[in-house]
Short mmCIF file of C-alpha atoms and ligand atoms in Angstrom, two decimals:
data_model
loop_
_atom_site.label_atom_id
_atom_site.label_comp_id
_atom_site.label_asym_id
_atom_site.label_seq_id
_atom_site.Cartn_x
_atom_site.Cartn_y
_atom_site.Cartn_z
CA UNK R 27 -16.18 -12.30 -18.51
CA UNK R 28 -13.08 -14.80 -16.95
CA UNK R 29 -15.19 -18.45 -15.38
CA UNK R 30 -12.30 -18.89 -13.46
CA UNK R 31 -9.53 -16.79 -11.80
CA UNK R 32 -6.66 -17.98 -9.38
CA UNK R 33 -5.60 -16.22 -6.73
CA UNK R 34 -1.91 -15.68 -6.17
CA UNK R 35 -1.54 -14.52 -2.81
CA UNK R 36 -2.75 -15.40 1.07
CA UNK R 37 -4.02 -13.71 4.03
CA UNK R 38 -6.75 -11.46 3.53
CA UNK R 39 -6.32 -9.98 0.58
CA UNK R 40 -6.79 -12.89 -1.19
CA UNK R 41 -9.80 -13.51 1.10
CA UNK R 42 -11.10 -10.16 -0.50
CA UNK R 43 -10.37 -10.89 -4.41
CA UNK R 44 -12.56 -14.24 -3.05
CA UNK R 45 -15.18 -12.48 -2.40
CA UNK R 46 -15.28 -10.04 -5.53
CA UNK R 47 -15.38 -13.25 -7.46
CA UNK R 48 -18.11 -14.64 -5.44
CA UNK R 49 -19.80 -11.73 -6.18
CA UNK R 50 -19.18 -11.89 -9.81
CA UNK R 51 -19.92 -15.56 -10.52
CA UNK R 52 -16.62 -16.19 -10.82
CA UNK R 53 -14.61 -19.12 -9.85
CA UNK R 54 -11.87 -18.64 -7.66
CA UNK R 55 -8.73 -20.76 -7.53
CA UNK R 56 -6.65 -20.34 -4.33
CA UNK R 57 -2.49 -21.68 -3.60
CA UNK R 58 -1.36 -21.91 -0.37
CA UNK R 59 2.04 -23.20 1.42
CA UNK R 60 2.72 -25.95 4.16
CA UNK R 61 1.93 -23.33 6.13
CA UNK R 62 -1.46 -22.27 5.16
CA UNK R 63 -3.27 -25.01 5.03
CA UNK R 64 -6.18 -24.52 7.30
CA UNK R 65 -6.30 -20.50 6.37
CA UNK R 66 -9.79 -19.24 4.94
CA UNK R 67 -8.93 -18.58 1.78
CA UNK R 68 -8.41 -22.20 1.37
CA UNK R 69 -11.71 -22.54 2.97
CA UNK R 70 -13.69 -20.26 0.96
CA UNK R 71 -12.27 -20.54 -2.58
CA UNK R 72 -14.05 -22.80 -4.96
CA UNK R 73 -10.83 -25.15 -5.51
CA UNK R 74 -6.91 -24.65 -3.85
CA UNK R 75 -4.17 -25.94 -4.78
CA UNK R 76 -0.41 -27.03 -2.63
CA UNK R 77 2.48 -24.91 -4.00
CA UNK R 78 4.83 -25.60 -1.64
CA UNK R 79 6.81 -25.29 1.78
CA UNK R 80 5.93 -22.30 4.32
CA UNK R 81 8.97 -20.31 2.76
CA UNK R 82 8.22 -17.70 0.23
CA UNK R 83 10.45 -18.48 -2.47
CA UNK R 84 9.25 -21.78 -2.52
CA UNK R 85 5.47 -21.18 -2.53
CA UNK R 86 3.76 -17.66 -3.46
CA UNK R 87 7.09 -16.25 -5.35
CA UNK R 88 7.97 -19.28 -7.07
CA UNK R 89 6.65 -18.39 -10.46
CA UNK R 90 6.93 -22.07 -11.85
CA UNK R 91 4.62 -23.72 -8.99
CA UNK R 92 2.06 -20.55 -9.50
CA UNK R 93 2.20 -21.03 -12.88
CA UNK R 94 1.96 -24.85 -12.88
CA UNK R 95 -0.96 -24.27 -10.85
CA UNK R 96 -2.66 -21.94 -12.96
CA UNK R 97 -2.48 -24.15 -15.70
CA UNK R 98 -3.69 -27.21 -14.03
CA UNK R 99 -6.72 -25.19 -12.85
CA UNK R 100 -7.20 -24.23 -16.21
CA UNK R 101 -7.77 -20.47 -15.13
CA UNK R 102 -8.14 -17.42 -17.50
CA UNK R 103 -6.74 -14.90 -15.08
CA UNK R 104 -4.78 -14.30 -12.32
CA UNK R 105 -5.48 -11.61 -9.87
CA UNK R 106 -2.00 -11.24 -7.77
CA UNK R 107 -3.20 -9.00 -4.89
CA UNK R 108 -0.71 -6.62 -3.00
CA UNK R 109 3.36 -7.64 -2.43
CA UNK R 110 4.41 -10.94 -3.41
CA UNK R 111 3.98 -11.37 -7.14
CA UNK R 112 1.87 -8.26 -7.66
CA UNK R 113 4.42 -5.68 -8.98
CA UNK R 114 6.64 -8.63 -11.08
CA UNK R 115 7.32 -7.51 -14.40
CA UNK R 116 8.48 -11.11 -15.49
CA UNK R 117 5.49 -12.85 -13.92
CA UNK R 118 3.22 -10.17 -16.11
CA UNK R 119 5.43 -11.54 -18.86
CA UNK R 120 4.98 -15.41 -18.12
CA UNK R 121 1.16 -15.22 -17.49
CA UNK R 122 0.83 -13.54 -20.53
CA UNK R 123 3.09 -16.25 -22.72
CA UNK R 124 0.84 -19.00 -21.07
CA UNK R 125 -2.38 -17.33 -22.68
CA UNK R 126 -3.39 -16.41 -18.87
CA UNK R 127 -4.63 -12.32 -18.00
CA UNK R 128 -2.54 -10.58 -15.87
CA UNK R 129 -4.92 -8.91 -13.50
CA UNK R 130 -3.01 -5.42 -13.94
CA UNK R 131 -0.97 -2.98 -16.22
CA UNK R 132 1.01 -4.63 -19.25
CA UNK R 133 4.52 -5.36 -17.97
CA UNK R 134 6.45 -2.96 -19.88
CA UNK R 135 4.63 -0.17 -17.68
CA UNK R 136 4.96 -2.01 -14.10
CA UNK R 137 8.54 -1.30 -15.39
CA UNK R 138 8.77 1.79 -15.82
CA UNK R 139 6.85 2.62 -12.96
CA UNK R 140 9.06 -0.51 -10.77
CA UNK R 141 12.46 1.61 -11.86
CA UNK R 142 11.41 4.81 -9.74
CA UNK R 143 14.03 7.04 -11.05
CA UNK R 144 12.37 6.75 -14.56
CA UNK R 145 8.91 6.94 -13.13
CA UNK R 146 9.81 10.34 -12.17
CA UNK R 147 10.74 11.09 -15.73
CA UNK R 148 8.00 9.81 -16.96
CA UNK R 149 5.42 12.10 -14.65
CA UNK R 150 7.89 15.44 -15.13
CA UNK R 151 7.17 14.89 -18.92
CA UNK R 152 3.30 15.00 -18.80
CA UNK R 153 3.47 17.74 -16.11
CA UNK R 154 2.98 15.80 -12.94
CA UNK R 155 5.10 17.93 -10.10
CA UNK R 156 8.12 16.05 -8.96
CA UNK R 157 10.48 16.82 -6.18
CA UNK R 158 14.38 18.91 -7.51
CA UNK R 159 16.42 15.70 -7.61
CA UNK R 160 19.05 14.20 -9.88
CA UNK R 161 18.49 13.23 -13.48
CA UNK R 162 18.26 9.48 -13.24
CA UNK R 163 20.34 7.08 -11.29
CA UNK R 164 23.38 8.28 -9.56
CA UNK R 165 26.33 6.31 -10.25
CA UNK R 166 29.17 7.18 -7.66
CA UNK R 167 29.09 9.21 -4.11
CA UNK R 168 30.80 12.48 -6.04
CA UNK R 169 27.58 12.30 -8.72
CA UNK R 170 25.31 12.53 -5.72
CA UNK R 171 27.69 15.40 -4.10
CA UNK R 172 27.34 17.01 -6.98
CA UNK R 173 23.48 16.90 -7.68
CA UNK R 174 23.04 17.14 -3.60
CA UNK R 175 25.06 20.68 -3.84
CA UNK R 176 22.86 21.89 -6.65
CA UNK R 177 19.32 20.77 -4.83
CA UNK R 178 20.72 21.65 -1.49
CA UNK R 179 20.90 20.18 1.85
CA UNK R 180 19.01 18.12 3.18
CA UNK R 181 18.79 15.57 0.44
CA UNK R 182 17.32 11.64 0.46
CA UNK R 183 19.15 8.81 -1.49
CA UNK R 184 16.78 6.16 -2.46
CA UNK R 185 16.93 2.66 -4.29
CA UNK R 186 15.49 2.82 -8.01
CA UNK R 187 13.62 -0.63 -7.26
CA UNK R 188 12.84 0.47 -3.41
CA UNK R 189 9.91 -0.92 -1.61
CA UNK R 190 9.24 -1.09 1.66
CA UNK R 191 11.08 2.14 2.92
CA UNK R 192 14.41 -0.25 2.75
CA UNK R 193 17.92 1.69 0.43
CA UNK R 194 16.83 4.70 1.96
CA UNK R 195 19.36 7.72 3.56
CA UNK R 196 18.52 11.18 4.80
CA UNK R 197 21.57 13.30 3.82
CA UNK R 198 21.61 16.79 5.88
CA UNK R 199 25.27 17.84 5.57
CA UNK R 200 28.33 16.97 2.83
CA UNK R 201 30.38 14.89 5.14
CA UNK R 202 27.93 12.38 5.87
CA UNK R 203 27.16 11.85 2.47
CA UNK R 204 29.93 8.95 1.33
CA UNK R 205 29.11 6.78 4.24
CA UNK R 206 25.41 6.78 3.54
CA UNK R 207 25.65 6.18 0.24
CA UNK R 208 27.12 3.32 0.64
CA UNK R 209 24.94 2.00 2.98
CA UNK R 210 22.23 3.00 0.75
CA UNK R 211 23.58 0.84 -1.88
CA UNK R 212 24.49 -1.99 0.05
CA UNK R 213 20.87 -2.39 1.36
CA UNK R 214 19.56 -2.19 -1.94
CA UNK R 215 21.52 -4.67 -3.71
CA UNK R 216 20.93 -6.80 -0.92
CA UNK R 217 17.24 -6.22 -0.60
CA UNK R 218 16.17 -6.08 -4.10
CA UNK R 219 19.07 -7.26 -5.87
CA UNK R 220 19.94 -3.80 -7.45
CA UNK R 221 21.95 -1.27 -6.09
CA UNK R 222 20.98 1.83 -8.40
CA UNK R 223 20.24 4.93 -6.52
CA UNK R 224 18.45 8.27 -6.92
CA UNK R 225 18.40 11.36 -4.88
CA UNK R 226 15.20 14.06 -4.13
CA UNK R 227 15.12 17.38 -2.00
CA UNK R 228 14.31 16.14 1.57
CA UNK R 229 11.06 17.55 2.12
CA UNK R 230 10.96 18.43 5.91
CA UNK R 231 7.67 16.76 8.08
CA UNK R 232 5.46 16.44 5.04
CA UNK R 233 1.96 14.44 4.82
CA UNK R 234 2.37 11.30 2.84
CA UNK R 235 -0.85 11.71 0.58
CA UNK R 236 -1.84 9.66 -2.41
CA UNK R 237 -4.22 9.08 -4.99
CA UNK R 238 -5.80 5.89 -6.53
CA UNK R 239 -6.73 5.63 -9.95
CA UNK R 240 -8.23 3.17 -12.38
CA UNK R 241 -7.79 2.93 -16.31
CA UNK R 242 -9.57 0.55 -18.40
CA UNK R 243 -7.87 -0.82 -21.79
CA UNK R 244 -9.38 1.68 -23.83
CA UNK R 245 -7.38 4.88 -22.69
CA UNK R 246 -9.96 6.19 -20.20
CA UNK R 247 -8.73 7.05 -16.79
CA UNK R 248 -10.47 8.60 -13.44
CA UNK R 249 -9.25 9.73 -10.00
CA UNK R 250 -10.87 8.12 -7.45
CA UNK R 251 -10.04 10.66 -4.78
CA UNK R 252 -7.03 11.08 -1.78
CA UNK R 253 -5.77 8.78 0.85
CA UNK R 254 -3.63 10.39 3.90
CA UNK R 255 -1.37 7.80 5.27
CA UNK R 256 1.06 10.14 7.09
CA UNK R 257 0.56 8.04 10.16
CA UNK R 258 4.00 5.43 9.29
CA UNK R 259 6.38 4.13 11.20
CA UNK R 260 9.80 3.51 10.04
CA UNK R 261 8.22 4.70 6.35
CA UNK R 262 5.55 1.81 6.82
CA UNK R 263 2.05 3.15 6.60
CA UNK R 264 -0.07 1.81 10.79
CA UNK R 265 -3.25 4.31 9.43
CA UNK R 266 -4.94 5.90 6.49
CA UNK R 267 -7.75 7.65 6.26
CA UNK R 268 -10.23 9.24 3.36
CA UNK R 269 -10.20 12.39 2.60
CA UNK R 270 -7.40 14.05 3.79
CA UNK R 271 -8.06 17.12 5.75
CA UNK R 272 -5.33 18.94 3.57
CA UNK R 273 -7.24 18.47 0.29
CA UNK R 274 -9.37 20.83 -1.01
CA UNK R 275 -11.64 19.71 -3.39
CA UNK R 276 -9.69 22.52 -6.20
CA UNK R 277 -6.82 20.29 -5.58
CA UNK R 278 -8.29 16.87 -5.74
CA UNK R 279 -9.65 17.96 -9.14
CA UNK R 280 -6.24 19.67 -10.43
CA UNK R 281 -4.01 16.18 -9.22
CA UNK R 282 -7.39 13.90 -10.81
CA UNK R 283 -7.25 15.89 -14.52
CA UNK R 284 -3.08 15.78 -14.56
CA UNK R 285 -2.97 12.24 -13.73
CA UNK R 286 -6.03 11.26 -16.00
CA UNK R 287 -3.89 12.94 -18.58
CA UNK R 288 -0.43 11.49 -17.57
CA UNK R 289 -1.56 7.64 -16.95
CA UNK R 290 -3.46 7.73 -20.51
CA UNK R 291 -0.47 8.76 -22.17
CA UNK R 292 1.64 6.01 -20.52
CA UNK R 293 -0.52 3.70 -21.30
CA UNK R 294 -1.77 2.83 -17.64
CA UNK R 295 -4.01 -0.18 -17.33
CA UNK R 296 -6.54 -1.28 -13.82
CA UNK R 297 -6.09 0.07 -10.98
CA UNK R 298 -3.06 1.83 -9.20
CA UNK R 299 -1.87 4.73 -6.76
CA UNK R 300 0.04 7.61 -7.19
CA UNK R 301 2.14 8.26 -4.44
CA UNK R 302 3.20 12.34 -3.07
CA UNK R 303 4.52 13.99 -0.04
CA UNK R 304 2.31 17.18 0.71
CA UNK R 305 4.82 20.31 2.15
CA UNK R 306 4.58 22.33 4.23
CA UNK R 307 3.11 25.03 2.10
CA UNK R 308 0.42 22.54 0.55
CA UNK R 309 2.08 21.37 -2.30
CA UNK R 310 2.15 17.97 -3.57
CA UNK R 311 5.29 16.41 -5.14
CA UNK R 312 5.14 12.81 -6.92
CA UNK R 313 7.30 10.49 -4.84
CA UNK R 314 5.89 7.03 -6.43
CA UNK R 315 3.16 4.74 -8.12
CA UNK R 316 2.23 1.31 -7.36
CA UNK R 317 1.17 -0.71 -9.77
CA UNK R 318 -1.53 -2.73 -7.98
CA UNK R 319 -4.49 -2.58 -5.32
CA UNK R 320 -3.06 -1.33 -1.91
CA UNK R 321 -3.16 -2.39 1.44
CA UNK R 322 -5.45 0.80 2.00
CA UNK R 323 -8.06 0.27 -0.96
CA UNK R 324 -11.00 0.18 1.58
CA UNK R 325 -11.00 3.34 2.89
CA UNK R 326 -11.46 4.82 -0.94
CA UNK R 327 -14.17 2.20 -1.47
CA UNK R 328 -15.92 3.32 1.98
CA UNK R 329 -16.49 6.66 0.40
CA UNK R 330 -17.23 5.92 -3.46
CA UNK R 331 -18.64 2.69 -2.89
CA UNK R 332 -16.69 1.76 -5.89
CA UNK R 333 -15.29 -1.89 -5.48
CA UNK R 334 -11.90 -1.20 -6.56
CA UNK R 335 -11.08 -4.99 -6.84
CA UNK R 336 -14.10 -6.16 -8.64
CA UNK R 337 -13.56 -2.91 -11.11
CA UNK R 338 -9.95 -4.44 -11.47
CA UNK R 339 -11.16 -7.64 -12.52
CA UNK R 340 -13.89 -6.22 -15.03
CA UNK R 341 -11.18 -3.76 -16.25
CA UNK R 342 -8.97 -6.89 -16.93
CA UNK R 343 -12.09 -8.61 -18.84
CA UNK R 344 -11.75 -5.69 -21.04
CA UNK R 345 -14.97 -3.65 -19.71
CA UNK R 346 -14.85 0.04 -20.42
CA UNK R 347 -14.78 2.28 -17.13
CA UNK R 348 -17.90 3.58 -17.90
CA UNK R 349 -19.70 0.42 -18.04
CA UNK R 350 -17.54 -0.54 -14.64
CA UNK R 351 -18.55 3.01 -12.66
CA UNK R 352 -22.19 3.49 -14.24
CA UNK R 353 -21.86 7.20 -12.79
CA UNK R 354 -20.06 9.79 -11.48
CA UNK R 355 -17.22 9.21 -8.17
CA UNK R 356 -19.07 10.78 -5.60
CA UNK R 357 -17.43 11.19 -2.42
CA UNK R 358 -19.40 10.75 0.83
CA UNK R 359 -18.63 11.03 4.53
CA UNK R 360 -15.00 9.94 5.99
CA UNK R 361 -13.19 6.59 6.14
CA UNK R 362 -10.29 5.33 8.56
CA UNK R 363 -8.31 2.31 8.68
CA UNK R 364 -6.37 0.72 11.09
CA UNK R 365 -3.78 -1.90 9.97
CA UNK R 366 -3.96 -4.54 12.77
CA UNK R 367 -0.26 -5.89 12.80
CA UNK R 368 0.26 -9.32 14.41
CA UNK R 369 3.32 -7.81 16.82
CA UNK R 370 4.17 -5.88 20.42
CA UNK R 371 2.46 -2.89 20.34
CA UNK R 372 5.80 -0.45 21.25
CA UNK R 373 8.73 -3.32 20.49
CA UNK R 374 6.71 -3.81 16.98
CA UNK R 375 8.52 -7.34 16.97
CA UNK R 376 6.55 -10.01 15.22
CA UNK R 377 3.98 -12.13 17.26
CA UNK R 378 3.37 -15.18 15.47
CA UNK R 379 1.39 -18.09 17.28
CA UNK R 380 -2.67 -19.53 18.02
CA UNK R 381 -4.92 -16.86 18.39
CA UNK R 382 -7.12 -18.36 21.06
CA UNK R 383 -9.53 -15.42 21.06
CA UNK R 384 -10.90 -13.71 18.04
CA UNK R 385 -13.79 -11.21 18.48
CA UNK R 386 -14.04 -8.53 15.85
CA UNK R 387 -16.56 -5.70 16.00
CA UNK R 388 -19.51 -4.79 14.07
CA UNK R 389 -21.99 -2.35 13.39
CA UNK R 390 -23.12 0.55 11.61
CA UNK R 391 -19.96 1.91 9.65
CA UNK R 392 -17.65 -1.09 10.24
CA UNK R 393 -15.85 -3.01 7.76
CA UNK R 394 -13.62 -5.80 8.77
CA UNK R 395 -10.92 -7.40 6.33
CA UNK R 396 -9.33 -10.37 8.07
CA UNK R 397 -8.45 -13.71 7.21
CA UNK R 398 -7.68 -14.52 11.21
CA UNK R 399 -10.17 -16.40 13.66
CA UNK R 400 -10.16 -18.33 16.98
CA UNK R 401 -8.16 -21.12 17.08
CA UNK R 402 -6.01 -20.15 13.90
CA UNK R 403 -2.44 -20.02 13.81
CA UNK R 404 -0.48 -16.67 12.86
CA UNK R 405 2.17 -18.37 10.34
CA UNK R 406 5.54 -16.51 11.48
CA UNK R 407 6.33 -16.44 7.95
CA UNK R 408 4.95 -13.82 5.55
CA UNK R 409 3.87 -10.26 6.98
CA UNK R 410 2.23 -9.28 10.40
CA UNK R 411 -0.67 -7.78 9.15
CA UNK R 412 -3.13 -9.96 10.25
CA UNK R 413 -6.58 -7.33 9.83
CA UNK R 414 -7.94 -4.18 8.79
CA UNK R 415 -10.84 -2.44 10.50
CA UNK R 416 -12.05 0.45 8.06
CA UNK R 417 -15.33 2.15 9.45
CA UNK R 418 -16.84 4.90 7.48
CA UNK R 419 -18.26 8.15 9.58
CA UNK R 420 -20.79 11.24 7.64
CA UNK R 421 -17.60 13.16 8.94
CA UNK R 422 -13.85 12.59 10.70
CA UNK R 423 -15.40 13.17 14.01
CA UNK R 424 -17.48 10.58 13.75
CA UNK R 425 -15.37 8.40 11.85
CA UNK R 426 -13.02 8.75 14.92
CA UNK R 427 -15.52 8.05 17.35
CA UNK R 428 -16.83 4.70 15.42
CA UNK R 429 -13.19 3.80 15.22
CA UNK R 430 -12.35 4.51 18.42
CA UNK R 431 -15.21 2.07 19.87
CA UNK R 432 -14.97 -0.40 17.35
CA UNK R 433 -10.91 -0.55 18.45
CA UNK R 434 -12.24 -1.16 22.09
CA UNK R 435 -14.69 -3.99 21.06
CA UNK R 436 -11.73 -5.77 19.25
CA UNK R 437 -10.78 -8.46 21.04
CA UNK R 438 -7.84 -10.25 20.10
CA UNK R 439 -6.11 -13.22 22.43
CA UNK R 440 -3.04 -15.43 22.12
CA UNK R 441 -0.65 -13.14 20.27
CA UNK R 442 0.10 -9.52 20.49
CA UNK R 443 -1.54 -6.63 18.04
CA UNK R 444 -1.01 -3.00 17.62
CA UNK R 445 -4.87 -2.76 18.51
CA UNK R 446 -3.92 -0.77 22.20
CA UNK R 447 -1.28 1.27 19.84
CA UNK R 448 -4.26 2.44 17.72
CA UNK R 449 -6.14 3.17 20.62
CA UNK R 450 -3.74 5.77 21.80
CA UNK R 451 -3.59 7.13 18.70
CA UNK R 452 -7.06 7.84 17.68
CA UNK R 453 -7.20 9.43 21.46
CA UNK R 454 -4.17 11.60 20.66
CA UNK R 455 -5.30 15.43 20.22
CA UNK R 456 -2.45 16.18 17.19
CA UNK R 457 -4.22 13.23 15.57
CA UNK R 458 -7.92 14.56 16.57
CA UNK R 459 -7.38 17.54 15.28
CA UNK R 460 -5.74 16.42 12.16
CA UNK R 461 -2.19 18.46 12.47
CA UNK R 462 -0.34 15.88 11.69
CA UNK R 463 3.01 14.87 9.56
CA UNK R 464 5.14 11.67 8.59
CA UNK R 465 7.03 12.32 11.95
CA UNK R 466 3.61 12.11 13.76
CA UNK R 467 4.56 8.69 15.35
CA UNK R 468 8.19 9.15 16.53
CA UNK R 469 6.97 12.31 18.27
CA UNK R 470 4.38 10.31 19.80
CA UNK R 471 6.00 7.41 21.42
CA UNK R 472 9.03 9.67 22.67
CA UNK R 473 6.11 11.71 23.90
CA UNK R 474 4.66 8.43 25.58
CA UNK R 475 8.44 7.25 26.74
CA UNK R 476 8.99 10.66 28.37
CA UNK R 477 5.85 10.03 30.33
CA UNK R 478 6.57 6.50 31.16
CA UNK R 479 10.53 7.69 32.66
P1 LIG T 3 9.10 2.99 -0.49
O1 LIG T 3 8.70 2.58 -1.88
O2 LIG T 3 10.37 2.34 -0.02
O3 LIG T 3 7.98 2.89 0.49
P2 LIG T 3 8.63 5.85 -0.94
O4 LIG T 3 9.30 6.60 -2.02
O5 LIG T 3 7.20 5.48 -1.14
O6 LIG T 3 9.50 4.55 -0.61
O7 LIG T 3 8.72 6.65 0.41
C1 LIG T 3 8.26 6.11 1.63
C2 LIG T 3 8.20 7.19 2.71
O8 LIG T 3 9.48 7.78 2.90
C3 LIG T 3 7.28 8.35 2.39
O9 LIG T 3 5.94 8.10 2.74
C4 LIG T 3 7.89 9.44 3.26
O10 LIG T 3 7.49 9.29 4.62
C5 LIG T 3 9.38 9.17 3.17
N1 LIG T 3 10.00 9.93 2.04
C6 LIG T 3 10.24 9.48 0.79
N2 LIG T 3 10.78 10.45 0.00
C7 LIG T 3 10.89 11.55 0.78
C8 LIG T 3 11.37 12.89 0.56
N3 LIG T 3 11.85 13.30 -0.62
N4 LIG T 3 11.30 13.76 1.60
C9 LIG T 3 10.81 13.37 2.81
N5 LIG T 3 10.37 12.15 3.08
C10 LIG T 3 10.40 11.22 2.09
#
């Protein structure tokens, strides 16, 4: 097993890969920024270590200070967490050149999953269903007329290295096809520094629904189950929730044997989540994978009680799965989260600043994953998410109900959160009675604006 791992990352996911070491007798090495100085996971990790200024591309993504860091520590691995780093072929590459694990799959496969256009290849091969698209990246506006006429309107361009929901057009007639193209492109390049695009059949109000998996070094892979996460806004995920109503467990076993089969033949390694939009007639088509834990882990560990991140790390130390899972995946009960986003709750601007209040709930069923507290200081930096509240219910009723109080008994001061947002959404009756899509949330505020005028 590793003595010492550093953590690449802040806030409180790295809080969490803290703790798995903790729990593992393992030492834990945290970086931080100007900025994050007095943050926990400087607190709680056994050593930490200056990178840099606040600003990203001089701290977290500057693979030289990491790196530097990594070596002075003298660490054997290097867990990377979610974002930043964590889905960086060439950082995979340099860790693994300076003798250091990678805490995640070999770089030549967060590459082909990273390019998205050949990760759909790669899943049509080994019969994983995929959405009618193009064949690879489309060059020119007249390719993607072309392929758009064959699929049919409407049709989605999307960036081969998107993230984030950003190089992304809805396409529902020919003559508005050029223009967003080109946009399209233009916010790729700029956002990831690649303009390639793809195109997919639009699939009209599906569920977002996805499924996490882990694979040890030794070709053995299992399904850990569904996540819904329809409720998104602008394409970014506010909610997710285990299982989804929509799953039967038929289908949960179908996806879990195809992908078992698909991710051993690729050669997946730790753990990772296989993204697909559910349509209207209950089919699932592969959109995406990530390569790394999600945001949304805990509501899959709420309901295995498999820890996904100390798994990852055991995977890493080359443990077979079986030794990791000692048993079945049994699923028990319902899990919720709700991402609580430092920002207005209906401008959804950021809200950096002191918190001067910080009073998160407890009891029975409640899981809070935070690296905030009173008197800290929301760095307007890096990303708004500033804590998750995950509570686990014997069913969704009562997983709505614990959530629903727990949301009440949150009490954040100082800065703004989307905790009252939440609120109205767990009290929503689409949302109680689980008919909901990936439009659920613009229906809902016009709903609330229509009200409000
Ligand atoms: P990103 O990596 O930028 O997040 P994804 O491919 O994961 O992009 O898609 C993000 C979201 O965009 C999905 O959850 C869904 O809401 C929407 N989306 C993506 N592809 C389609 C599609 N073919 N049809 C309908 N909605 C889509």
């Amino acid at each position: 097993m590793f003595k010492k791992i550093l953590v690449a990352n802040r806030g409180e996911i790295a809080l969490r890969v803290i703790c798995a070491c903790k729990e593992l007798g393992i030492r834990a090495v945290a970086i931080y920024s100007e900025a994050d100085r007095n943050s926990l996971h400087v607190r709680f990790a056994d050593e930490a270590i200056c990178i840099g200024p606040p600003q990203l591309g001089l701290s977290y993504l500057n693979i030289p200070a990491v790196i530097s860091a990594a070596e002075i520590a003298n660490v054997d691995a290097i867990h990377p967490g979610y974002g930043l780093l964590s889905e960086n072929a060439n950082f995979a590459e340099v860790c693994a050149s300076c003798g250091i694990k990678f805490i995640g799959p070999p770089p030549e496969v967060i590459r082909l999953m990273g390019e998205k256009e050949k990760a759909r290849a790669a899943m049509k091969k080994h019969g994983v269903p995929i959405l009618p698209g193009s064949d690879g990246v489309v060059a020119t506006d007249a390719e993607a007329m072309e392929w758009a006429r064959q699929v049919g309107f409407p049709v989605i361009i999307k960036a081969s290295a998107g993230g984030g929901g950003r190089g992304m057009r809805i396409v529902r007639n020919e003559d508005d096809l050029p223009t967003l193209y080109q946009q399209a492109q233009s916010e790729a390049s700029k956002a990831f520094g690649n303009g390639d695009l793809y195109m997919e059949k639009y699939v009209e109000n599906p569920r977002h629904i996805e499924f996490q998996v882990l694979a040890d070094e030794h070709g053995n892979v299992v399904s850990l189950g569904e996540r819904e996460c329809s409720i998104q806004r602008r394409h970014q995920k506010l909610l997710e929730e285990s299982p989804s109503v929509q799953v039967t467990p038929e289908l949960r076993q179908q996806i879990g044997g195809v992908l078992s089969k698909t991710l051993s033949a690729v050669g997946y390694q730790n753990a990772g989540t296989v993204e697909f939009l559910m349509d209207q007639d209950r089919r699932l088509h592969f959109i995406e994978m990530n390569t790394r834990i999600q945001v949304e882990h805990p509501v899959t560990e709420m309901v295995t009680d498999v820890d996904l991140v100390k798994s990852q790390i055991m995977i890493a130390a080359g443990a077979n799965l079986a030794d990791v899972l000692q048993g079945p995946i049994v699923h028990r009960g319902h899990a919720i989260e709700c991402r609580i986003n430092a920002e207005h709750p209906e401008k959804f601007t950021p809200s950096a600043g002191k918190i001067t209040t910080f009073n998160p709930p407890g009891g029975t069923g409640v899981r809070i994953d935070t690296a905030a507290y009173t008197e800290g200081t929301i760095p307007p930096y890096y990303d708004s998410l500033i804590a998750k509240l995950i509570v686990r219910g014997k069913d969704r009723n009562e997983a709505i109900s614990r959530m629903s109080r727990a949301l009440e008994m949150f009490i954040v001061e100082g800065i703004y959160t989307t905790i009252p947002l939440h609120r109205r959404i767990l009290a929503d009756p689409e949302f109680r009675a689980g008919k909901f899509d990936t439009g659920f949330i613009e229906r809902f505020l016009a709903k609330k604006l229509e009200i409000a005028g």
